[in-house]
XYZ file of C-alpha atoms in Angstrom:
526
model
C -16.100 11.557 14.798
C -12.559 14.044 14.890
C -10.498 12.206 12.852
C -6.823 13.013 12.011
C -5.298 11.977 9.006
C -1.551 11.879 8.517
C 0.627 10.441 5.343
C 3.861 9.841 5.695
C 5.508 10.533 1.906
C 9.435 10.823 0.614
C 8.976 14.548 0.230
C 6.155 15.673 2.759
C 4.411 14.870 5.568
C 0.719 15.481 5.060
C -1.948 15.887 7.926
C -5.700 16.870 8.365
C -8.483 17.500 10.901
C -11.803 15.969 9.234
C -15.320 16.478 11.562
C -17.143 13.648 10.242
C -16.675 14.215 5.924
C -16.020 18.123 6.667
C -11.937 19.058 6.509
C -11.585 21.224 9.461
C -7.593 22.136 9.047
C -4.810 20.872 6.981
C -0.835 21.158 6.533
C 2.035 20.301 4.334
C 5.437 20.530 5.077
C 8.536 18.402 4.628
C 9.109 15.395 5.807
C 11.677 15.383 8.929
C 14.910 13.169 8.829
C 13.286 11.529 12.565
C 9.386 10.708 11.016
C 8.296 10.934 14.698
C 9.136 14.676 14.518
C 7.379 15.145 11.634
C 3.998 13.781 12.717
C 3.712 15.283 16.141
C 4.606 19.042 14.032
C 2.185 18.411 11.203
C -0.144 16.770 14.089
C 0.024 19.804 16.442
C -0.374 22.213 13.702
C -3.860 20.969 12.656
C -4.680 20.341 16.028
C -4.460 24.394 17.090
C -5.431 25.531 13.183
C -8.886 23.323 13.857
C -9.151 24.599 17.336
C -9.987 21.157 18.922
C -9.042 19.978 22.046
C -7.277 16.316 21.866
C -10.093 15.093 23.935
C -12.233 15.328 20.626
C -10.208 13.126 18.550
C -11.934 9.862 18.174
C -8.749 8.090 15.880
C -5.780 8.858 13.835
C -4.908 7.555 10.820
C -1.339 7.218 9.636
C 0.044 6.128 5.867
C 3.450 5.056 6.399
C 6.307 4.423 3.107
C 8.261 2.810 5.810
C 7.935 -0.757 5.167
C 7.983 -0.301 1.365
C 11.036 1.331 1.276
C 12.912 -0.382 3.266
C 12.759 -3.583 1.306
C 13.430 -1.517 -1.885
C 17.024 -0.545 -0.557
C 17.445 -3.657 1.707
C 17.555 -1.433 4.669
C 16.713 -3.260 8.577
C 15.349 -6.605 6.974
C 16.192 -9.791 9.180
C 17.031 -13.326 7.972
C 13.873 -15.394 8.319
C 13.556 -19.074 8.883
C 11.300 -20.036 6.139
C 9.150 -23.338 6.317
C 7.138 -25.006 3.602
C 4.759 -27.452 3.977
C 4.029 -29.057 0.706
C 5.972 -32.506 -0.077
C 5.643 -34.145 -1.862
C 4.499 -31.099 -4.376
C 6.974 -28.479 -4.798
C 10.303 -30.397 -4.602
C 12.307 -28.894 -7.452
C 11.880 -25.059 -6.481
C 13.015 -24.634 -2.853
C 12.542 -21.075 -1.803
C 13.783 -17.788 -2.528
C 14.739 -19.540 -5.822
C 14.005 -16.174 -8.782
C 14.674 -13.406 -5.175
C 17.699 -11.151 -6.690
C 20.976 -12.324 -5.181
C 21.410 -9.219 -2.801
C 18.435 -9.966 -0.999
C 18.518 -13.754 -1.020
C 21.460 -13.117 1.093
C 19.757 -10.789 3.314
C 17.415 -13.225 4.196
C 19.272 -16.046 4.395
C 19.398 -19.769 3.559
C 17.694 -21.466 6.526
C 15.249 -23.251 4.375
C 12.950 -25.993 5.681
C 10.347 -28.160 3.262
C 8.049 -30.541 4.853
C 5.151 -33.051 3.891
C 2.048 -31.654 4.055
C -0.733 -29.678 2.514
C -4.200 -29.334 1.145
C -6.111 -29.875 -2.560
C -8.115 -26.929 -3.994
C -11.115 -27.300 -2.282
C -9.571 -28.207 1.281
C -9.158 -31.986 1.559
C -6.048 -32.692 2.996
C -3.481 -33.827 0.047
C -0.657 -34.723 2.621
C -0.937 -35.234 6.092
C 1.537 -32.647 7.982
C 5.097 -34.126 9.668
C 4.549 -32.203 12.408
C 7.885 -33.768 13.592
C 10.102 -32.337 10.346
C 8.267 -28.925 11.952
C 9.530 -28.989 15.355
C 12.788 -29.712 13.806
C 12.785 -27.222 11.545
C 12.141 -24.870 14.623
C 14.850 -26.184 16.873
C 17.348 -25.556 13.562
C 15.962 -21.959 13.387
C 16.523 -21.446 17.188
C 20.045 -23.206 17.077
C 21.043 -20.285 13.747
C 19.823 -17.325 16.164
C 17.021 -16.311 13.953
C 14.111 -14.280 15.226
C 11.494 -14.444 12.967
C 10.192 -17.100 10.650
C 7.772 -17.476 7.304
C 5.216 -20.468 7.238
C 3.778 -21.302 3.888
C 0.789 -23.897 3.115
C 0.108 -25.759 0.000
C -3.485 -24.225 -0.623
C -3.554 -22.712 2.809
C -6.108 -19.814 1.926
C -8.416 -22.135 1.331
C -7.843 -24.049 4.625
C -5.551 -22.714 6.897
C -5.460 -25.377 9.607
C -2.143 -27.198 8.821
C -0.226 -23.494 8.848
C -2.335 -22.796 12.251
C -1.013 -26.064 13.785
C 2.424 -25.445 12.357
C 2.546 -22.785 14.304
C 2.221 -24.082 17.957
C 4.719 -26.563 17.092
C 6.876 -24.270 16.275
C 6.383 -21.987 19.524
C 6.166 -25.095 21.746
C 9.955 -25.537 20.292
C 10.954 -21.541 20.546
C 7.930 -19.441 22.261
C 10.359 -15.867 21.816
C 10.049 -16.582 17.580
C 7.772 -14.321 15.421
C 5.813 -15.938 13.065
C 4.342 -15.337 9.614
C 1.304 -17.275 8.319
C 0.962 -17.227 4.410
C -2.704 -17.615 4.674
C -3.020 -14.311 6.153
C -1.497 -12.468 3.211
C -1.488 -14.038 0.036
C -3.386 -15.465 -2.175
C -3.903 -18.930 -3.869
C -0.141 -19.648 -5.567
C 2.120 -20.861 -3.153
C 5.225 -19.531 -4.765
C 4.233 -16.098 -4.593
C 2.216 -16.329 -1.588
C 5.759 -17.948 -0.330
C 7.527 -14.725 -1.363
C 4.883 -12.213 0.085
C 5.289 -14.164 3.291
C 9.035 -14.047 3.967
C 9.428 -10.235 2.431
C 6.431 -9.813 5.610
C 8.414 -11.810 8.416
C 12.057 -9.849 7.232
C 10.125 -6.649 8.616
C 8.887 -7.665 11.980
C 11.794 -5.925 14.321
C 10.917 -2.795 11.886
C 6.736 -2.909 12.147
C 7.606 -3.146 15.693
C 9.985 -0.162 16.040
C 7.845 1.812 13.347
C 4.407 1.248 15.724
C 6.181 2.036 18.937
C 7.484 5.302 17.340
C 3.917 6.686 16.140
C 2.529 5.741 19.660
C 5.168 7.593 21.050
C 4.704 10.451 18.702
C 0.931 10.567 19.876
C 1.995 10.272 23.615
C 4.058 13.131 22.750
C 0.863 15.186 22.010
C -1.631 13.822 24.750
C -3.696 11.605 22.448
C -5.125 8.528 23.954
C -7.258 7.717 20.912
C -6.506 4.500 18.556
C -4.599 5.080 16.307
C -4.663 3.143 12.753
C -2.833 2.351 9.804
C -3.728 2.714 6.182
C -3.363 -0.476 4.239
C -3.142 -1.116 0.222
C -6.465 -1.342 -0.619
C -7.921 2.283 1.023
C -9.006 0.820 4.303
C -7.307 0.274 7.829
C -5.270 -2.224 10.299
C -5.221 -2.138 13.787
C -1.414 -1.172 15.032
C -1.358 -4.730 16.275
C -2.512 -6.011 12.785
C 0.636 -3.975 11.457
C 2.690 -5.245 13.652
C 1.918 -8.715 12.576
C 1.475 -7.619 8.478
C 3.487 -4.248 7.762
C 3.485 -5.594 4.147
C -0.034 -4.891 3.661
C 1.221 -1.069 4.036
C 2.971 -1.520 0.758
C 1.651 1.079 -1.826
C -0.477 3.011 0.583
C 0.150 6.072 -0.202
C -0.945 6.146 -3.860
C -4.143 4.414 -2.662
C -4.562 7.001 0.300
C -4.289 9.734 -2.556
C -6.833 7.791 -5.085
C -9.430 7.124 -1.561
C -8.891 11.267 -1.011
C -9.459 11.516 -4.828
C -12.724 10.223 -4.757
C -13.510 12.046 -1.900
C -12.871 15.522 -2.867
C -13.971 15.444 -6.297
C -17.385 13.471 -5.709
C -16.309 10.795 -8.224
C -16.194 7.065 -7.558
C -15.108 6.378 -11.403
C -12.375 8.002 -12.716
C -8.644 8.053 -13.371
C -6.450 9.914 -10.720
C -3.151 11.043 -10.665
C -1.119 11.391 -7.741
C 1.869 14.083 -8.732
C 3.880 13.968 -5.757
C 7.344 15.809 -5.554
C 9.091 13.026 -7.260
C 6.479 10.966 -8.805
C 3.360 10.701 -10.669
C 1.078 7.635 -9.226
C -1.529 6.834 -11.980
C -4.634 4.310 -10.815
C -8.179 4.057 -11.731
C -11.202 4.593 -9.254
C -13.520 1.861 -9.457
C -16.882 2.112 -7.307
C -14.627 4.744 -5.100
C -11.774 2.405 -4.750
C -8.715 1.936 -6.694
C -8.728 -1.213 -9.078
C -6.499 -3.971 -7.645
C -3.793 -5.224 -9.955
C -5.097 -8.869 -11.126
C -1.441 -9.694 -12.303
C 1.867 -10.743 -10.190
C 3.517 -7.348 -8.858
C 7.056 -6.853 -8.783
C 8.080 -5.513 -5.519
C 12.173 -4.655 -5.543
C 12.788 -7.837 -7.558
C 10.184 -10.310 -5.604
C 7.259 -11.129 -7.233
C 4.470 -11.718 -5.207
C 0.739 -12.007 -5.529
C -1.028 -10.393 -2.417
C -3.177 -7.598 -3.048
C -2.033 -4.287 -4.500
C -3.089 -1.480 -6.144
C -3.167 -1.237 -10.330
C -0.389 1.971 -9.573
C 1.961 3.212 -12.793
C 4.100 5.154 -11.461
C 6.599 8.312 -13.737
C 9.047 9.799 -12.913
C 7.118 13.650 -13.276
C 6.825 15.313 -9.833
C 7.389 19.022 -8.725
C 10.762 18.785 -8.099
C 11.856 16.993 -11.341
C 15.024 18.667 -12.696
C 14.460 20.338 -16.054
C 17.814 20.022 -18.284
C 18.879 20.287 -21.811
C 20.012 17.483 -23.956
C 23.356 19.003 -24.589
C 23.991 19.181 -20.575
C 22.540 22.797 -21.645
C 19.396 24.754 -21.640
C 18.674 26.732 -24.892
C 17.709 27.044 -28.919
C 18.085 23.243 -30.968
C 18.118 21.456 -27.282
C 15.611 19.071 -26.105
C 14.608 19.066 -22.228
C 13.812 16.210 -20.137
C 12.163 16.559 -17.033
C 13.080 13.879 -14.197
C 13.014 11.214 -12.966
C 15.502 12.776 -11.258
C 14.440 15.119 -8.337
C 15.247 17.483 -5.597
C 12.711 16.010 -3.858
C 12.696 17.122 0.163
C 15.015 19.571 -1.207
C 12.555 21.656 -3.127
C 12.459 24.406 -0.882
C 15.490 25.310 -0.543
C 17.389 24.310 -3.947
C 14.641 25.257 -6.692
C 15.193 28.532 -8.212
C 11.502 29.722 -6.872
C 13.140 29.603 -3.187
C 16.785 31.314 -3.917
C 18.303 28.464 -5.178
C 19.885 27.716 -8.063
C 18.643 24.281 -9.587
C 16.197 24.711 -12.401
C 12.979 22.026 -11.663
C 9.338 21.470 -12.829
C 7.817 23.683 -10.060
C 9.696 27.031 -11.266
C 8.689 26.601 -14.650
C 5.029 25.733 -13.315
C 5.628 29.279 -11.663
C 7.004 31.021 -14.997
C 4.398 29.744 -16.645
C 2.176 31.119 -14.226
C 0.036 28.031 -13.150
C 1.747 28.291 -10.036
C 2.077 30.858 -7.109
C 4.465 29.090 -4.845
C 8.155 31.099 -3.781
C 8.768 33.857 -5.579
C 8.018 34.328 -9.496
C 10.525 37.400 -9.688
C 13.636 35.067 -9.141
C 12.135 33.233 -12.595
C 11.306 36.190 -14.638
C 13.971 35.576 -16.739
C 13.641 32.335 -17.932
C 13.439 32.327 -22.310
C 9.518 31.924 -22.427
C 10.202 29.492 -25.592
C 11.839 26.918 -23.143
C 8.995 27.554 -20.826
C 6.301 26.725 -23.581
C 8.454 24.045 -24.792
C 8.951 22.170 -20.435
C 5.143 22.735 -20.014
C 5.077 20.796 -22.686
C 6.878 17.805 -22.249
C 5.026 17.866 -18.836
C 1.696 17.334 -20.479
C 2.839 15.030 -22.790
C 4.591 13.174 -19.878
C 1.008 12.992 -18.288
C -0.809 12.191 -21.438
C 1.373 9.154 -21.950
C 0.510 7.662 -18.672
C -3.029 8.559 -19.042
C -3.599 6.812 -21.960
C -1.086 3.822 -20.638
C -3.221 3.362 -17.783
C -6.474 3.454 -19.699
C -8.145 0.044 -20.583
C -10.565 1.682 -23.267
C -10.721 4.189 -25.962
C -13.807 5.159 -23.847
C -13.393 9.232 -22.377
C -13.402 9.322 -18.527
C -12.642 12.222 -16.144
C -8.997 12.981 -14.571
C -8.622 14.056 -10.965
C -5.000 15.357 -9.782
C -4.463 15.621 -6.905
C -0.724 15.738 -5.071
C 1.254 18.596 -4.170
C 2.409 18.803 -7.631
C -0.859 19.076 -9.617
C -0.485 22.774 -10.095
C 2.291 21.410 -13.098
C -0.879 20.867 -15.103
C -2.653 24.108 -16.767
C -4.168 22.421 -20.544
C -6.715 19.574 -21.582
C -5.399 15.930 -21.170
C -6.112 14.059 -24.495
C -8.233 10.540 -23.647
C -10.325 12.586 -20.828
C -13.711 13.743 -20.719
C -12.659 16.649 -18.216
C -9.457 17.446 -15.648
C -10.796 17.801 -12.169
C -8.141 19.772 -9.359
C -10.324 19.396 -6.203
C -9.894 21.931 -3.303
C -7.460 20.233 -0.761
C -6.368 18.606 -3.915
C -2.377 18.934 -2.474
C -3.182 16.954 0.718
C -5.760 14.170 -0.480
C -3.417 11.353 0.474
C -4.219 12.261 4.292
C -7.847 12.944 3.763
C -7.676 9.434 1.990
C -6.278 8.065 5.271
C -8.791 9.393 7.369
C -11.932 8.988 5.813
C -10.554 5.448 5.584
C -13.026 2.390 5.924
C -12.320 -1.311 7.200
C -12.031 -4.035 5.268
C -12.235 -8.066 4.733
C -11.842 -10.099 1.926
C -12.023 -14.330 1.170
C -10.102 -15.685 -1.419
C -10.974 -19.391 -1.672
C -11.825 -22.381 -4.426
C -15.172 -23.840 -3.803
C -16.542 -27.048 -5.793
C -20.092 -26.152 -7.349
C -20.898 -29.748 -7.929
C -20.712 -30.584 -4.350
C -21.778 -27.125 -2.169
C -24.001 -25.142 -4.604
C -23.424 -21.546 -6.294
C -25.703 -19.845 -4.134
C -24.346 -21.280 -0.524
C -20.170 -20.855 -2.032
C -21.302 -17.312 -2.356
C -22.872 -17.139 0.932
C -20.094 -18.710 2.397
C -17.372 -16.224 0.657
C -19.329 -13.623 2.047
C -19.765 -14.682 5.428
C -16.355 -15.082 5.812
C -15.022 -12.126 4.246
C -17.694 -9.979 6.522
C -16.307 -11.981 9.709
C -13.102 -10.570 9.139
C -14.020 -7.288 8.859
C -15.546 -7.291 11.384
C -12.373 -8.798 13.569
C -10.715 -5.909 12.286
C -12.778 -3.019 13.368
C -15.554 -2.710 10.951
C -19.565 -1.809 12.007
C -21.221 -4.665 11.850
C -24.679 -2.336 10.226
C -22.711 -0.477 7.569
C -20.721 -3.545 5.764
C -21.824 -3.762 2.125
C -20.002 -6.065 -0.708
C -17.690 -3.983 -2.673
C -16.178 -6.518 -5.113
C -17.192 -10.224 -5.877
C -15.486 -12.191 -8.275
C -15.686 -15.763 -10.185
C -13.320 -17.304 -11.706
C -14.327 -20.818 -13.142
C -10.738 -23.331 -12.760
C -11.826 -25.463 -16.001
C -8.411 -27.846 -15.533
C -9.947 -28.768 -11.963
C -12.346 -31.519 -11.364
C -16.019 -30.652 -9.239
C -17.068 -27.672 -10.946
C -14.166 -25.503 -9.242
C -14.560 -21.934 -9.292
C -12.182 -19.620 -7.296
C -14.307 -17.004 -4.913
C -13.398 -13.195 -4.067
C -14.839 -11.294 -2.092
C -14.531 -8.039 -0.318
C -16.778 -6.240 1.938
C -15.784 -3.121 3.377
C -17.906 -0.850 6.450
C -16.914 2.248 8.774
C -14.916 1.742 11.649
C -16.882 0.988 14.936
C -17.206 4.267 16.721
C -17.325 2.242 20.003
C -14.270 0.687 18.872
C -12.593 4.032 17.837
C -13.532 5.321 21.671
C -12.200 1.763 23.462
């Protein structure tokens, strides 16, 4: 299969051509103020550097920052209508309740709890008022609101009550766009709860965000697929994101991480992502980066649907190197970042004819670098050089050895635009690996891209058995990947997890599972 990959970053828009594992053509360049520009240039120049026709391409795969950064700075969310169904359980913390005050109001205060909900393993613990739901919806419809976020007590584990919920509620207002919990989160309603509305405050924005890459690829005569990269390294339909842009959040570290492995042949290491503004540090586990198994903090929210274990510095290319006196010189300190010129690189940093000193011209003083031109640098003090390059390791030391969970020595792939900042030996690594296509791994991460399901449910031992909750977990989890795209022959069991609940009754233990295959060539071609 042709496959073009494309990442969407703050700094620059990455794209490659990729003939089954083999990278045909690739390209960096800045990201445009319209993203739609930016992917049909970075598109068309791979496109005639390859020498393909677009009849060739079987899919394209985009990694967006859209979504995530959007809800960062507040920007395009809608109020969302959110309903609960858990009375009697729940009573004392109504929604939104720990959401920082700027966004709370963003979202709004149309608030609806209900009776209703299931125990751990599935029995119903409350039958649902499906009449306090349709009123709920006719109060939403009355207030205007477009979009709506339905939350289950339990509702992984059975997801019928939030299923029925919503007919109700489209029986009552059919033009509403609705958010089921049990199709993002995981067990723990309140955070499930939170995961949920952040996803339903983006729906006009997946929307506009879909339509604009399908324009983009109309643009350029491409009638394949097209598919975006989710959190965990694999893919979504653009109807999936329509329905879930929040499982886009964090992409583009885990696109780098998937290219990572890739390039460097390594399913176990640490990688570091050293963008233009940031360093992204995760850990490759069995190819794939390790999912964070604590609550992440996402602009103030805490939620707990699945992410990435990402620590992110502030250490990119375009970091701005200054003294601690406001000067550079003898008896000052540097810092480097977090501040950045970011898109700005190329025309600001010293290297290019401008006049703001960054990490990138002293990578290029230094020597490590051959990017601009070196002569414009020549006269930097070589003591302040010595003493940046420097700091820079030590920067990326720091967050090696943060990220580490053992004393044990593993190896280090960079990859990222800025990875020619790093010349020495990292201490805590067996060996620093700098792949070739190392500067655009976040799109070959997108495009060698798999697809994906996963189960996250509570099964009772006593009463079903190890081996058939197992088989169960699986079943499911391969079900949905295969909804979503995946060959049915190539699906294999990535990750399987038990977690024994010792304060619930029947032998509880929680399930994971995930199962990931390669998209469905038939599927790619529909």
């Amino acid at each position: 299969m042709i496959r073009i990959g494309v990442d969407v970053g703050g700094t620059n828009t990455d794209a490659v051509v990729m003939d089954g594992r083999k990278v045909l053509a690739t390209h960096k360049a800045p990201t445009t103020g319209n993203v739609s520009d930016g992917i049909v240039q970075a598109i068309s120049r791979v496109r005639d550097d390859a020498g393909i026709d677009v009849a060739e391409i079987s899919a394209v795969m985009i990694g967006t920052t859209h979504f995530t950064n959007a809800f960062i700075q507040r920007a395009g969310l809608l109020p969302v209508g959110v309903i609960r169904i858990a009375l009697p359980s729940s009573r004392g913390v109504p929604p939104l309740t720990d959401w920082p005050a700027d966004i709370a109001r963003e979202i709004g205060d149309s608030h609806h709890m209900v009776t209703g909900g299931y125990r751990f393993d599935g029995r119903v613990a409350d039958a649902l008022d499906e009449r306090a739901v349709a009123a709920a919806a006719r109060a939403i419809r009355k207030r205007g609101l477009t979009s709506v976020a339905v939350t289950g007590l339990f509702s992984p584990v059975n997801p019928q009550m939030e299923h029925r919920a919503e007919e109700i509620i489209l029986q009552e207002a059919p033009d509403l766009s609705i958010t089921l919990s049990s199709q993002i989160g995981r067990v723990g309603i309140l955070e499930r709860e939170n995961a949920t509305v952040m996803n339903a405050s983006l729906a006009d924005m997946a929307a506009t965000v879909v339509r604009s890459f399908r324009s983009a690829l109309a643009q350029l005569d491409i009638d394949a697929p097209f598919y975006v990269s989710q959190n965990d390294g694999t893919l979504m339909s653009a109807d999936f994101v329509e329905k879930y842009p929040v499982l886009t959040f964090a992409s583009g570290p885990t696109n780098s991480m998937r290219g990572a492995a890739y390039l460097s042949d390594t399913a176990n290491a640490l990688v570091a992502d050293i963008g233009g503004t940031t360093t992204d540090f995760g850990m490759l586990v069995n190819g794939f980066p390790r999912t964070s198994s604590i609550t992440v903090d996402i602009g103030g929210v805490r939620t707990n649907f699945r992410m990435p274990d990402i620590l992110a510095i502030g250490l990119g290319g375009g970091s701005l190197v200054r003294g601690t006196a406001g000067k550079l010189g003898m008896g000052s300190e540097v810092t480097v970042g977090p501040k950045s010129l970011g898109y700005r690189l190329t025309t600001e940093a010293r290297v290019f004819g401008g006049d703001t000193l960054c990490a990138t011209d002293i990578a290029v003083a230094a020597g490590y670098a051959r990017i601009g031109e070196r002569a414009l640098v020549e006269d930097l003090d070589p003591s302040l050089v010595g003493q940046v390059t420097s700091t820079i390791h030590r920067m990326l030391a720091e967050g090696v050895d943060r990220m580490k969970t053992s004393a044990e020595l593993i190896p280090l792939v960079l990859v990222g635009g800025g990875s020619v900042l790093i010349h020495d030996d990292i201490p805590g690594t067996s060996e620093v690996i700098v792949p070739q296509h190392a500067g655009v791994a976040n799109a070959i991460g997108a495009s060698i891209a798999q697809v994906s399901g996963e189960t996250d449910r509570v099964f009772a031992y006593d009463a079903t058995g190890r081996e058939e909750a197992i088989a169960t977990a699986k079943q499911e989890a391969m079900g949905r990947a295969i909804h979503a795209g995946a060959d049915a022959d190539t699906l294999e069991v990535l990750d399987l997890e038990e977690i024994p609940l010792a304060y619930m009754p029947g032998g509880a233990v929680r399930i994971r599972v995930k199962v990931t295959g390669e998209l469905d060539q038939g599927v790619a071609r529909s």
